[in-house]
C-alpha cells in the first residue's frame, strides 16, 4: 500500500477565510459564534450560529456562476482554490485523468431549497429558476470543483450527516493508498444557516441558545456553523519527486455503525471506530497525543465520547489532550470534520493544541484533559480526528507529523 500525505489545505469558516486566519483564531481561542443574520431570523428560537458574516460572494464569482452555485458550493470552491494553490499542482494529462474529488456534505444546497420553497409556497410563484436542481444537489460542489480544475478521476459526494467529511476523506485516502490515483482532492462543505435550515434543527431540541460549551458541566446543546475545508491528498513518493511541501501524513482510518439508535450515540460504536483506526494506522495508543473530538456540546454526545476514549486508551486517556473546536466555529455538520482537520494540522505541524473554549466547570463524566479555554504548546506525533454522526455512523482518521 502507498503512503498518503497532505500537500495542500484550504478553508473558509466563521473564524477565518483561509487556513492562516483559522489557525490564528485557534491559537487565540477566538469565538466565531454570533447573532444570525438572515430573513425571518426573529421567528426562530435559536438566533446564534457560526455564520460567515463578512463573506461577499459577488467578489469571488460572476453573475452566471452565482446562478449555478449554492452557498455551500461557493465555500467549497474558495477553500479548494487555496488548497490547490498551496499544493502547486497543475492538472493536465495523466494527472488530470486520474485525480478526482470526494467531498462530504449533509444538506447540500439547503439555502437554495429554502429560497425556492419560499418562492413557490409563500409568494405563490409557479416557476423557479431552470438550474434549481443542479444548484441544490448534494454532488454540485464536487462536480463544479472537478470541472474548474479539469479533474477527471473518481468524483462523488458522501452524505453521512455529521461524519460526511471524515467519511469522504477516508475514501479519498483509500483511493490514493490503493494506488488508484496519486492525487485526490477531498474535504467537506456545509451551509445550512437559513430559516428552514435552522428551524429544522430546532425541532430536535439539542440546540443551545447562548453558546457551545463542549465537555463543560453546564453545556446545553450544540450550535450550528457553516464553512468548508478542502485538502490535497497525495501519494508520498509522488509528492517527494516534485519537491512538494508536505503538511502531514494520513496514516489510517476506520468506520463503524452503531446499529442502535437514529440520534442517541453509542459508546461501543465510537470505541470500535477509534480502535480500528489505530489498528489500520499501526499506531499504539500510547503514541497518540491529541484528539480532535466530535464534541458537539450536547449532554449525551460529550460524555459518550469521553467514555469511548477512556475505554480505548485506558490509563493513557488521562495523558491525551482532547479538544472540541466546535466551541469556536460551531457544528458545520457535513463540513465539520474537514474544518477540524485544520486543528489537527496545527497540532502536528506547529505544536499548538487548539482549546475548548467556553469551558466553565468540569463534568465528572468528561474528566479528561479537554484543553480548557487556552491553546497549549505541545509536541504531538500522532493525532486523531473523530466524527460520530446521527444515524450512528462513525468515521475516525489518524494523522502523523512529518
mmCIF file of C-alpha atoms in Angstrom:
data_model
loop_
_atom_site.group_PDB
_atom_site.id
_atom_site.type_symbol
_atom_site.label_atom_id
_atom_site.label_comp_id
_atom_site.label_asym_id
_atom_site.label_seq_id
_atom_site.Cartn_x
_atom_site.Cartn_y
_atom_site.Cartn_z
ATOM 1 C CA UNK A 1 0.000 0.000 0.000
ATOM 2 C CA UNK A 2 1.084 3.544 -0.725
ATOM 3 C CA UNK A 3 1.722 6.195 1.926
ATOM 4 C CA UNK A 4 -0.509 9.268 1.743
ATOM 5 C CA UNK A 5 0.364 12.844 2.673
ATOM 6 C CA UNK A 6 -1.413 16.186 2.629
ATOM 7 C CA UNK A 7 0.209 18.763 0.348
ATOM 8 C CA UNK A 8 -2.461 21.462 0.259
ATOM 9 C CA UNK A 9 -5.093 22.824 2.629
ATOM 10 C CA UNK A 10 -7.767 25.488 2.336
ATOM 11 C CA UNK A 11 -10.703 26.628 4.433
ATOM 12 C CA UNK A 12 -13.333 29.282 4.970
ATOM 13 C CA UNK A 13 -15.448 29.370 8.113
ATOM 14 C CA UNK A 14 -16.676 31.754 10.793
ATOM 15 C CA UNK A 15 -13.237 32.153 12.412
ATOM 16 C CA UNK A 16 -11.175 32.527 9.244
ATOM 17 C CA UNK A 17 -11.434 32.918 5.495
ATOM 18 C CA UNK A 18 -8.261 30.919 4.903
ATOM 19 C CA UNK A 19 -6.020 28.493 6.777
ATOM 20 C CA UNK A 20 -3.773 31.187 8.247
ATOM 21 C CA UNK A 21 -6.677 33.150 9.723
ATOM 22 C CA UNK A 22 -8.281 29.969 11.046
ATOM 23 C CA UNK A 23 -5.068 28.812 12.702
ATOM 24 C CA UNK A 24 -4.592 32.228 14.314
ATOM 25 C CA UNK A 25 -8.143 32.027 15.660
ATOM 26 C CA UNK A 26 -7.452 28.562 17.057
ATOM 27 C CA UNK A 27 -4.327 29.899 18.754
ATOM 28 C CA UNK A 28 -6.238 32.826 20.234
ATOM 29 C CA UNK A 29 -9.311 30.808 21.178
ATOM 30 C CA UNK A 30 -11.474 33.221 19.216
ATOM 31 C CA UNK A 31 -15.194 32.534 19.032
ATOM 32 C CA UNK A 32 -16.921 32.863 15.655
ATOM 33 C CA UNK A 33 -20.399 32.242 17.057
ATOM 34 C CA UNK A 34 -22.600 35.330 16.984
ATOM 35 C CA UNK A 35 -26.092 36.567 16.135
ATOM 36 C CA UNK A 36 -27.507 35.069 12.949
ATOM 37 C CA UNK A 37 -28.429 37.441 10.138
ATOM 38 C CA UNK A 38 -30.924 36.312 7.507
ATOM 39 C CA UNK A 39 -34.577 36.695 6.605
ATOM 40 C CA UNK A 40 -37.097 35.798 9.342
ATOM 41 C CA UNK A 41 -34.446 35.074 11.987
ATOM 42 C CA UNK A 42 -36.782 36.719 14.513
ATOM 43 C CA UNK A 43 -39.176 33.774 14.045
ATOM 44 C CA UNK A 44 -36.564 31.357 15.386
ATOM 45 C CA UNK A 45 -35.946 30.478 19.000
ATOM 46 C CA UNK A 46 -32.288 29.771 18.109
ATOM 47 C CA UNK A 47 -30.690 33.004 16.929
ATOM 48 C CA UNK A 48 -26.951 32.265 17.114
ATOM 49 C CA UNK A 49 -24.561 30.362 14.888
ATOM 50 C CA UNK A 50 -21.105 30.230 13.370
ATOM 51 C CA UNK A 51 -22.080 32.339 10.360
ATOM 52 C CA UNK A 52 -19.540 33.845 7.956
ATOM 53 C CA UNK A 53 -20.725 37.437 8.162
ATOM 54 C CA UNK A 54 -18.101 39.212 6.058
ATOM 55 C CA UNK A 55 -18.297 36.907 3.054
ATOM 56 C CA UNK A 56 -19.266 38.703 -0.182
ATOM 57 C CA UNK A 57 -19.969 36.164 -2.945
ATOM 58 C CA UNK A 58 -20.006 38.721 -5.753
ATOM 59 C CA UNK A 59 -16.344 39.491 -5.065
ATOM 60 C CA UNK A 60 -15.469 35.881 -5.870
ATOM 61 C CA UNK A 61 -17.988 34.833 -8.518
ATOM 62 C CA UNK A 62 -19.653 36.404 -11.535
ATOM 63 C CA UNK A 63 -23.391 36.623 -12.091
ATOM 64 C CA UNK A 64 -23.599 33.441 -14.144
ATOM 65 C CA UNK A 65 -21.661 31.467 -11.538
ATOM 66 C CA UNK A 66 -23.868 32.745 -8.727
ATOM 67 C CA UNK A 67 -26.912 31.438 -10.580
ATOM 68 C CA UNK A 68 -25.301 27.968 -10.519
ATOM 69 C CA UNK A 69 -23.557 27.904 -7.133
ATOM 70 C CA UNK A 70 -25.383 27.448 -3.868
ATOM 71 C CA UNK A 71 -23.554 28.951 -0.900
ATOM 72 C CA UNK A 72 -22.083 25.583 0.084
ATOM 73 C CA UNK A 73 -20.586 25.252 -3.415
ATOM 74 C CA UNK A 74 -19.193 28.780 -3.214
ATOM 75 C CA UNK A 75 -17.451 27.965 0.057
ATOM 76 C CA UNK A 76 -16.090 24.736 -1.418
ATOM 77 C CA UNK A 77 -14.528 26.474 -4.400
ATOM 78 C CA UNK A 78 -12.914 29.173 -2.261
ATOM 79 C CA UNK A 79 -11.343 26.573 0.037
ATOM 80 C CA UNK A 80 -10.299 24.411 -2.923
ATOM 81 C CA UNK A 81 -8.550 27.318 -4.603
ATOM 82 C CA UNK A 82 -6.384 27.825 -1.523
ATOM 83 C CA UNK A 83 -5.607 24.116 -1.167
ATOM 84 C CA UNK A 84 -4.711 23.504 -4.808
ATOM 85 C CA UNK A 85 -2.668 26.686 -4.998
ATOM 86 C CA UNK A 86 -0.663 25.610 -1.943
ATOM 87 C CA UNK A 87 -0.093 22.151 -3.414
ATOM 88 C CA UNK A 88 1.488 23.646 -6.525
ATOM 89 C CA UNK A 89 -0.157 21.017 -8.706
ATOM 90 C CA UNK A 90 -1.272 21.729 -12.258
ATOM 91 C CA UNK A 91 -3.792 19.225 -13.517
ATOM 92 C CA UNK A 92 -3.345 18.092 -17.101
ATOM 93 C CA UNK A 93 -2.562 14.901 -18.993
ATOM 94 C CA UNK A 94 -2.464 11.695 -16.959
ATOM 95 C CA UNK A 95 -2.644 13.522 -13.616
ATOM 96 C CA UNK A 96 -5.903 15.199 -14.623
ATOM 97 C CA UNK A 97 -7.257 11.889 -15.912
ATOM 98 C CA UNK A 98 -6.700 10.109 -12.591
ATOM 99 C CA UNK A 99 -7.280 12.842 -9.996
ATOM 100 C CA UNK A 100 -10.790 13.005 -8.574
ATOM 101 C CA UNK A 101 -12.825 14.698 -5.866
ATOM 102 C CA UNK A 102 -14.511 13.197 -2.815
ATOM 103 C CA UNK A 103 -16.473 15.692 -0.738
ATOM 104 C CA UNK A 104 -18.728 15.454 2.262
ATOM 105 C CA UNK A 105 -21.944 17.383 2.790
ATOM 106 C CA UNK A 106 -25.066 16.573 4.742
ATOM 107 C CA UNK A 107 -27.538 19.037 3.289
ATOM 108 C CA UNK A 108 -26.074 20.246 0.017
ATOM 109 C CA UNK A 109 -27.948 23.262 -1.305
ATOM 110 C CA UNK A 110 -30.138 23.949 1.726
ATOM 111 C CA UNK A 111 -30.251 27.695 1.057
ATOM 112 C CA UNK A 112 -31.452 27.022 -2.478
ATOM 113 C CA UNK A 113 -34.165 24.703 -1.167
ATOM 114 C CA UNK A 114 -35.206 27.359 1.332
ATOM 115 C CA UNK A 115 -35.305 30.208 -1.191
ATOM 116 C CA UNK A 116 -37.332 28.248 -3.722
ATOM 117 C CA UNK A 117 -39.803 26.803 -1.232
ATOM 118 C CA UNK A 118 -40.490 30.385 -0.201
ATOM 119 C CA UNK A 119 -40.940 31.449 -3.808
ATOM 120 C CA UNK A 120 -43.445 28.673 -4.540
ATOM 121 C CA UNK A 121 -45.320 28.316 -1.255
ATOM 122 C CA UNK A 122 -45.146 31.814 0.268
ATOM 123 C CA UNK A 123 -45.029 34.044 -2.784
ATOM 124 C CA UNK A 124 -47.216 31.851 -4.984
ATOM 125 C CA UNK A 125 -44.811 31.726 -7.913
ATOM 126 C CA UNK A 126 -45.426 29.000 -10.471
ATOM 127 C CA UNK A 127 -41.898 28.887 -11.854
ATOM 128 C CA UNK A 128 -38.440 28.506 -10.409
ATOM 129 C CA UNK A 129 -35.025 29.021 -11.982
ATOM 130 C CA UNK A 130 -34.203 26.263 -14.502
ATOM 131 C CA UNK A 131 -30.985 25.450 -12.630
ATOM 132 C CA UNK A 132 -32.539 24.948 -9.188
ATOM 133 C CA UNK A 133 -31.956 21.180 -9.230
ATOM 134 C CA UNK A 134 -28.277 21.281 -10.326
ATOM 135 C CA UNK A 135 -27.726 24.107 -7.837
ATOM 136 C CA UNK A 136 -29.121 22.289 -4.797
ATOM 137 C CA UNK A 137 -27.987 18.711 -5.446
ATOM 138 C CA UNK A 138 -25.513 17.226 -2.989
ATOM 139 C CA UNK A 139 -22.929 16.485 -5.662
ATOM 140 C CA UNK A 140 -22.956 20.022 -7.096
ATOM 141 C CA UNK A 141 -19.859 21.170 -5.213
ATOM 142 C CA UNK A 142 -17.830 18.098 -6.169
ATOM 143 C CA UNK A 143 -18.897 18.433 -9.795
ATOM 144 C CA UNK A 144 -18.084 22.142 -10.038
ATOM 145 C CA UNK A 145 -14.717 21.584 -8.367
ATOM 146 C CA UNK A 146 -13.849 18.828 -10.830
ATOM 147 C CA UNK A 147 -14.908 20.990 -13.781
ATOM 148 C CA UNK A 148 -12.949 24.029 -12.599
ATOM 149 C CA UNK A 149 -9.682 22.105 -12.256
ATOM 150 C CA UNK A 150 -10.156 19.508 -15.032
ATOM 151 C CA UNK A 151 -10.231 16.594 -12.588
ATOM 152 C CA UNK A 152 -11.470 13.511 -14.434
ATOM 153 C CA UNK A 153 -10.849 10.762 -11.880
ATOM 154 C CA UNK A 154 -13.328 9.233 -9.391
ATOM 155 C CA UNK A 155 -15.579 12.032 -8.174
ATOM 156 C CA UNK A 156 -18.510 11.716 -5.799
ATOM 157 C CA UNK A 157 -20.181 13.046 -2.666
ATOM 158 C CA UNK A 158 -20.568 11.334 0.690
ATOM 159 C CA UNK A 159 -23.558 12.266 2.835
ATOM 160 C CA UNK A 160 -23.479 10.767 6.322
ATOM 161 C CA UNK A 161 -24.698 13.699 8.409
ATOM 162 C CA UNK A 162 -22.019 14.933 10.824
ATOM 163 C CA UNK A 163 -19.467 12.326 9.679
ATOM 164 C CA UNK A 164 -19.692 13.222 5.970
ATOM 165 C CA UNK A 165 -16.279 14.920 5.732
ATOM 166 C CA UNK A 166 -14.401 12.210 7.583
ATOM 167 C CA UNK A 167 -16.072 9.507 5.501
ATOM 168 C CA UNK A 168 -15.196 11.459 2.335
ATOM 169 C CA UNK A 169 -11.571 11.967 3.336
ATOM 170 C CA UNK A 170 -11.319 8.301 4.294
ATOM 171 C CA UNK A 171 -12.484 7.298 0.806
ATOM 172 C CA UNK A 172 -10.029 9.684 -0.846
ATOM 173 C CA UNK A 173 -7.256 8.309 1.373
ATOM 174 C CA UNK A 174 -8.112 4.761 0.361
ATOM 175 C CA UNK A 175 -8.110 5.666 -3.347
ATOM 176 C CA UNK A 176 -4.577 7.073 -3.074
ATOM 177 C CA UNK A 177 -3.339 4.369 -0.686
ATOM 178 C CA UNK A 178 -4.517 1.623 -3.044
ATOM 179 C CA UNK A 179 -2.728 3.273 -5.999
ATOM 180 C CA UNK A 180 -5.892 4.031 -7.952
ATOM 181 C CA UNK A 181 -4.739 7.641 -8.195
ATOM 182 C CA UNK A 182 -1.646 9.513 -6.991
ATOM 183 C CA UNK A 183 -3.715 12.564 -6.029
ATOM 184 C CA UNK A 184 -7.222 13.217 -4.737
ATOM 185 C CA UNK A 185 -8.929 16.445 -3.704
ATOM 186 C CA UNK A 186 -11.126 15.966 -0.666
ATOM 187 C CA UNK A 187 -12.863 17.583 2.307
ATOM 188 C CA UNK A 188 -16.325 18.880 3.006
ATOM 189 C CA UNK A 189 -18.682 21.827 2.995
ATOM 190 C CA UNK A 190 -21.939 22.899 4.590
ATOM 191 C CA UNK A 191 -24.152 25.972 4.688
ATOM 192 C CA UNK A 192 -27.454 25.368 6.461
ATOM 193 C CA UNK A 193 -27.736 28.767 8.136
ATOM 194 C CA UNK A 194 -31.022 29.910 6.656
ATOM 195 C CA UNK A 195 -34.508 29.990 8.154
ATOM 196 C CA UNK A 196 -35.518 26.481 7.090
ATOM 197 C CA UNK A 197 -32.125 25.008 7.910
ATOM 198 C CA UNK A 198 -32.134 26.263 11.487
ATOM 199 C CA UNK A 199 -35.867 25.706 12.050
ATOM 200 C CA UNK A 200 -35.477 22.001 11.248
ATOM 201 C CA UNK A 201 -32.666 21.637 13.780
ATOM 202 C CA UNK A 202 -34.697 23.482 16.406
ATOM 203 C CA UNK A 203 -37.154 20.611 16.350
ATOM 204 C CA UNK A 204 -34.526 18.209 17.693
ATOM 205 C CA UNK A 205 -34.207 20.238 20.913
ATOM 206 C CA UNK A 206 -30.448 19.767 21.004
ATOM 207 C CA UNK A 207 -29.526 23.389 20.246
ATOM 208 C CA UNK A 208 -28.091 25.964 22.634
ATOM 209 C CA UNK A 209 -29.490 29.476 22.703
ATOM 210 C CA UNK A 210 -26.332 31.072 24.072
ATOM 211 C CA UNK A 211 -23.053 29.167 23.462
ATOM 212 C CA UNK A 212 -21.362 25.896 22.581
ATOM 213 C CA UNK A 213 -19.600 24.581 25.711
ATOM 214 C CA UNK A 214 -18.275 21.090 24.961
ATOM 215 C CA UNK A 215 -17.440 18.939 27.999
ATOM 216 C CA UNK A 216 -18.433 21.674 30.466
ATOM 217 C CA UNK A 217 -20.872 20.602 33.176
ATOM 218 C CA UNK A 218 -23.253 23.427 32.197
ATOM 219 C CA UNK A 219 -23.261 22.648 28.458
ATOM 220 C CA UNK A 220 -26.735 22.918 26.996
ATOM 221 C CA UNK A 221 -26.530 21.957 23.344
ATOM 222 C CA UNK A 222 -24.861 22.393 20.000
ATOM 223 C CA UNK A 223 -24.580 25.492 17.834
ATOM 224 C CA UNK A 224 -24.676 25.275 14.036
ATOM 225 C CA UNK A 225 -21.935 26.718 11.878
ATOM 226 C CA UNK A 226 -21.079 26.947 8.192
ATOM 227 C CA UNK A 227 -17.904 26.558 6.205
ATOM 228 C CA UNK A 228 -15.700 24.363 4.075
ATOM 229 C CA UNK A 229 -12.241 22.840 4.154
ATOM 230 C CA UNK A 230 -10.504 21.152 1.244
ATOM 231 C CA UNK A 231 -7.244 19.186 1.140
ATOM 232 C CA UNK A 232 -4.946 17.688 -1.458
ATOM 233 C CA UNK A 233 -4.148 14.066 -0.577
ATOM 234 C CA UNK A 234 -1.078 12.853 -2.450
ATOM 235 C CA UNK A 235 0.966 9.677 -2.662
ATOM 236 C CA UNK A 236 4.205 10.258 -0.719
ATOM 237 C CA UNK A 237 6.714 9.411 -3.462
ATOM 238 C CA UNK A 238 4.746 11.460 -5.995
ATOM 239 C CA UNK A 239 4.946 14.440 -3.644
ATOM 240 C CA UNK A 240 8.655 13.939 -2.950
ATOM 241 C CA UNK A 241 9.542 13.636 -6.636
ATOM 242 C CA UNK A 242 8.146 17.071 -7.345
ATOM 243 C CA UNK A 243 9.566 18.637 -4.174
ATOM 244 C CA UNK A 244 6.166 19.372 -2.653
ATOM 245 C CA UNK A 245 5.772 20.852 0.803
ATOM 246 C CA UNK A 246 4.320 18.049 2.939
ATOM 247 C CA UNK A 247 1.978 19.198 5.705
ATOM 248 C CA UNK A 248 1.420 15.868 7.474
ATOM 249 C CA UNK A 249 0.772 12.203 6.739
ATOM 250 C CA UNK A 250 -2.592 10.443 6.793
ATOM 251 C CA UNK A 251 -1.859 7.121 8.485
ATOM 252 C CA UNK A 252 -5.166 5.295 8.715
ATOM 253 C CA UNK A 253 -8.909 5.354 9.178
ATOM 254 C CA UNK A 254 -11.844 3.279 10.301
ATOM 255 C CA UNK A 255 -15.612 3.415 10.075
ATOM 256 C CA UNK A 256 -18.349 1.794 12.116
ATOM 257 C CA UNK A 257 -22.098 1.800 12.577
ATOM 258 C CA UNK A 258 -23.778 1.800 15.981
ATOM 259 C CA UNK A 259 -26.800 -0.049 14.550
ATOM 260 C CA UNK A 260 -28.647 1.147 17.632
ATOM 261 C CA UNK A 261 -30.464 4.489 17.546
ATOM 262 C CA UNK A 262 -31.080 7.225 14.963
ATOM 263 C CA UNK A 263 -29.982 10.075 17.274
ATOM 264 C CA UNK A 264 -28.504 8.710 20.523
ATOM 265 C CA UNK A 265 -24.766 7.959 20.339
ATOM 266 C CA UNK A 266 -23.204 4.624 21.246
ATOM 267 C CA UNK A 267 -20.001 4.302 23.239
ATOM 268 C CA UNK A 268 -19.341 0.912 21.677
ATOM 269 C CA UNK A 269 -19.686 2.173 18.101
ATOM 270 C CA UNK A 270 -17.387 5.137 18.722
ATOM 271 C CA UNK A 271 -14.815 2.992 20.520
ATOM 272 C CA UNK A 272 -14.790 0.468 17.656
ATOM 273 C CA UNK A 273 -14.078 3.205 15.125
ATOM 274 C CA UNK A 274 -11.237 4.682 17.198
ATOM 275 C CA UNK A 275 -9.662 1.314 17.980
ATOM 276 C CA UNK A 276 -9.899 0.077 14.395
ATOM 277 C CA UNK A 277 -8.443 3.340 13.054
ATOM 278 C CA UNK A 278 -5.401 2.925 15.306
ATOM 279 C CA UNK A 279 -5.058 -0.671 14.154
ATOM 280 C CA UNK A 280 -5.301 0.377 10.497
ATOM 281 C CA UNK A 281 -2.642 3.043 11.071
ATOM 282 C CA UNK A 282 -0.487 0.607 13.082
ATOM 283 C CA UNK A 283 -0.253 3.139 15.907
ATOM 284 C CA UNK A 284 -0.094 2.274 19.598
ATOM 285 C CA UNK A 285 -2.485 4.025 21.969
ATOM 286 C CA UNK A 286 0.492 5.418 23.944
ATOM 287 C CA UNK A 287 1.736 7.279 20.859
ATOM 288 C CA UNK A 288 -1.386 9.422 20.380
ATOM 289 C CA UNK A 289 -1.006 12.924 21.779
ATOM 290 C CA UNK A 290 -4.086 14.773 20.556
ATOM 291 C CA UNK A 291 -7.685 14.009 19.671
ATOM 292 C CA UNK A 292 -9.880 16.495 17.880
ATOM 293 C CA UNK A 293 -13.164 15.464 19.432
ATOM 294 C CA UNK A 294 -16.559 15.350 17.835
ATOM 295 C CA UNK A 295 -17.532 17.285 20.977
ATOM 296 C CA UNK A 296 -20.864 18.813 19.985
ATOM 297 C CA UNK A 297 -21.732 20.299 23.362
ATOM 298 C CA UNK A 298 -24.763 18.092 23.953
ATOM 299 C CA UNK A 299 -25.109 16.193 27.213
ATOM 300 C CA UNK A 300 -25.208 12.772 25.562
ATOM 301 C CA UNK A 301 -22.503 13.182 22.908
ATOM 302 C CA UNK A 302 -19.723 14.529 25.085
ATOM 303 C CA UNK A 303 -19.970 12.004 27.907
ATOM 304 C CA UNK A 304 -20.329 9.137 25.424
ATOM 305 C CA UNK A 305 -17.248 10.242 23.500
ATOM 306 C CA UNK A 306 -15.175 10.648 26.665
ATOM 307 C CA UNK A 307 -16.247 7.207 27.811
ATOM 308 C CA UNK A 308 -15.274 5.705 24.446
ATOM 309 C CA UNK A 309 -11.858 7.397 24.604
ATOM 310 C CA UNK A 310 -11.333 6.083 28.137
ATOM 311 C CA UNK A 311 -12.235 2.557 27.028
ATOM 312 C CA UNK A 312 -9.842 2.576 24.070
ATOM 313 C CA UNK A 313 -6.871 4.339 25.671
ATOM 314 C CA UNK A 314 -7.117 3.032 29.223
ATOM 315 C CA UNK A 315 -4.641 4.718 31.600
ATOM 316 C CA UNK A 316 -3.186 6.721 28.687
ATOM 317 C CA UNK A 317 -6.514 8.554 28.283
ATOM 318 C CA UNK A 318 -5.512 10.912 31.104
ATOM 319 C CA UNK A 319 -2.383 11.922 29.182
ATOM 320 C CA UNK A 320 -4.124 12.719 25.879
ATOM 321 C CA UNK A 321 -5.200 16.245 25.025
ATOM 322 C CA UNK A 322 -8.729 16.241 23.602
ATOM 323 C CA UNK A 323 -10.428 19.432 22.438
ATOM 324 C CA UNK A 324 -13.511 20.460 20.501
ATOM 325 C CA UNK A 325 -13.105 23.397 18.151
ATOM 326 C CA UNK A 326 -16.874 23.414 17.599
ATOM 327 C CA UNK A 327 -16.818 25.731 20.603
ATOM 328 C CA UNK A 328 -15.300 28.319 18.234
ATOM 329 C CA UNK A 329 -16.715 27.703 14.746
ATOM 330 C CA UNK A 330 -19.884 25.796 15.615
ATOM 331 C CA UNK A 331 -21.017 22.449 14.259
ATOM 332 C CA UNK A 332 -20.549 22.600 10.487
ATOM 333 C CA UNK A 333 -22.420 19.294 10.118
ATOM 334 C CA UNK A 334 -21.214 17.680 6.868
ATOM 335 C CA UNK A 335 -18.226 20.027 6.661
ATOM 336 C CA UNK A 336 -17.200 19.858 10.293
ATOM 337 C CA UNK A 337 -14.641 17.055 10.117
ATOM 338 C CA UNK A 338 -12.803 18.839 7.317
ATOM 339 C CA UNK A 339 -12.570 22.174 9.134
ATOM 340 C CA UNK A 340 -11.499 20.342 12.288
ATOM 341 C CA UNK A 341 -8.681 18.634 10.378
ATOM 342 C CA UNK A 342 -7.062 22.082 10.275
ATOM 343 C CA UNK A 343 -6.793 21.871 14.081
ATOM 344 C CA UNK A 344 -5.033 18.515 13.716
ATOM 345 C CA UNK A 345 -2.595 20.114 11.268
ATOM 346 C CA UNK A 346 -1.949 22.891 13.799
ATOM 347 C CA UNK A 347 -1.135 20.292 16.465
ATOM 348 C CA UNK A 348 1.142 18.178 14.274
ATOM 349 C CA UNK A 349 2.916 20.827 12.229
ATOM 350 C CA UNK A 350 3.075 23.754 14.655
ATOM 351 C CA UNK A 351 2.907 22.003 18.014
ATOM 352 C CA UNK A 352 -0.085 24.027 19.183
ATOM 353 C CA UNK A 353 -3.254 22.473 20.548
ATOM 354 C CA UNK A 354 -6.470 24.368 19.835
ATOM 355 C CA UNK A 355 -8.535 24.840 23.012
ATOM 356 C CA UNK A 356 -12.081 24.006 24.002
ATOM 357 C CA UNK A 357 -13.408 27.482 24.738
ATOM 358 C CA UNK A 358 -16.471 28.282 26.840
ATOM 359 C CA UNK A 359 -15.408 25.659 29.361
ATOM 360 C CA UNK A 360 -16.599 26.642 32.847
ATOM 361 C CA UNK A 361 -16.912 23.614 35.117
ATOM 362 C CA UNK A 362 -15.649 20.044 34.989
ATOM 363 C CA UNK A 363 -18.171 17.313 34.330
ATOM 364 C CA UNK A 364 -17.200 14.138 36.233
ATOM 365 C CA UNK A 365 -18.353 12.152 33.182
ATOM 366 C CA UNK A 366 -15.937 14.119 30.945
ATOM 367 C CA UNK A 367 -12.909 14.019 33.246
ATOM 368 C CA UNK A 368 -10.216 14.182 30.557
ATOM 369 C CA UNK A 369 -7.743 16.906 29.567
ATOM 370 C CA UNK A 370 -10.043 18.956 27.330
ATOM 371 C CA UNK A 371 -7.526 21.831 26.900
ATOM 372 C CA UNK A 372 -9.872 24.359 28.529
ATOM 373 C CA UNK A 373 -10.100 27.905 27.136
ATOM 374 C CA UNK A 374 -6.448 28.487 26.158
ATOM 375 C CA UNK A 375 -4.297 26.993 23.413
ATOM 376 C CA UNK A 376 -1.311 24.971 24.546
ATOM 377 C CA UNK A 377 2.126 24.222 23.140
ATOM 378 C CA UNK A 378 2.894 20.517 22.921
ATOM 379 C CA UNK A 379 4.847 18.100 20.753
ATOM 380 C CA UNK A 380 2.450 15.711 19.056
ATOM 381 C CA UNK A 381 3.489 12.799 16.843
ATOM 382 C CA UNK A 382 0.040 11.331 16.151
ATOM 383 C CA UNK A 383 -3.389 12.977 16.158
ATOM 384 C CA UNK A 384 -6.890 11.591 15.745
ATOM 385 C CA UNK A 385 -9.979 13.246 14.271
ATOM 386 C CA UNK A 386 -13.319 11.877 15.492
ATOM 387 C CA UNK A 387 -16.680 12.187 13.741
ATOM 388 C CA UNK A 388 -19.782 10.500 15.148
ATOM 389 C CA UNK A 389 -22.972 11.211 13.219
ATOM 390 C CA UNK A 390 -26.699 10.989 13.728
ATOM 391 C CA UNK A 391 -27.750 7.610 12.450
ATOM 392 C CA UNK A 392 -24.896 6.027 14.388
ATOM 393 C CA UNK A 393 -22.320 6.422 11.611
ATOM 394 C CA UNK A 394 -18.742 6.890 12.796
ATOM 395 C CA UNK A 395 -15.520 7.787 10.965
ATOM 396 C CA UNK A 396 -12.097 8.321 12.532
ATOM 397 C CA UNK A 397 -8.858 9.467 10.876
ATOM 398 C CA UNK A 398 -5.302 9.087 12.206
ATOM 399 C CA UNK A 399 -2.604 11.569 11.152
ATOM 400 C CA UNK A 400 1.142 11.768 11.773
ATOM 401 C CA UNK A 401 3.671 14.563 11.966
ATOM 402 C CA UNK A 402 6.319 14.668 9.220
#
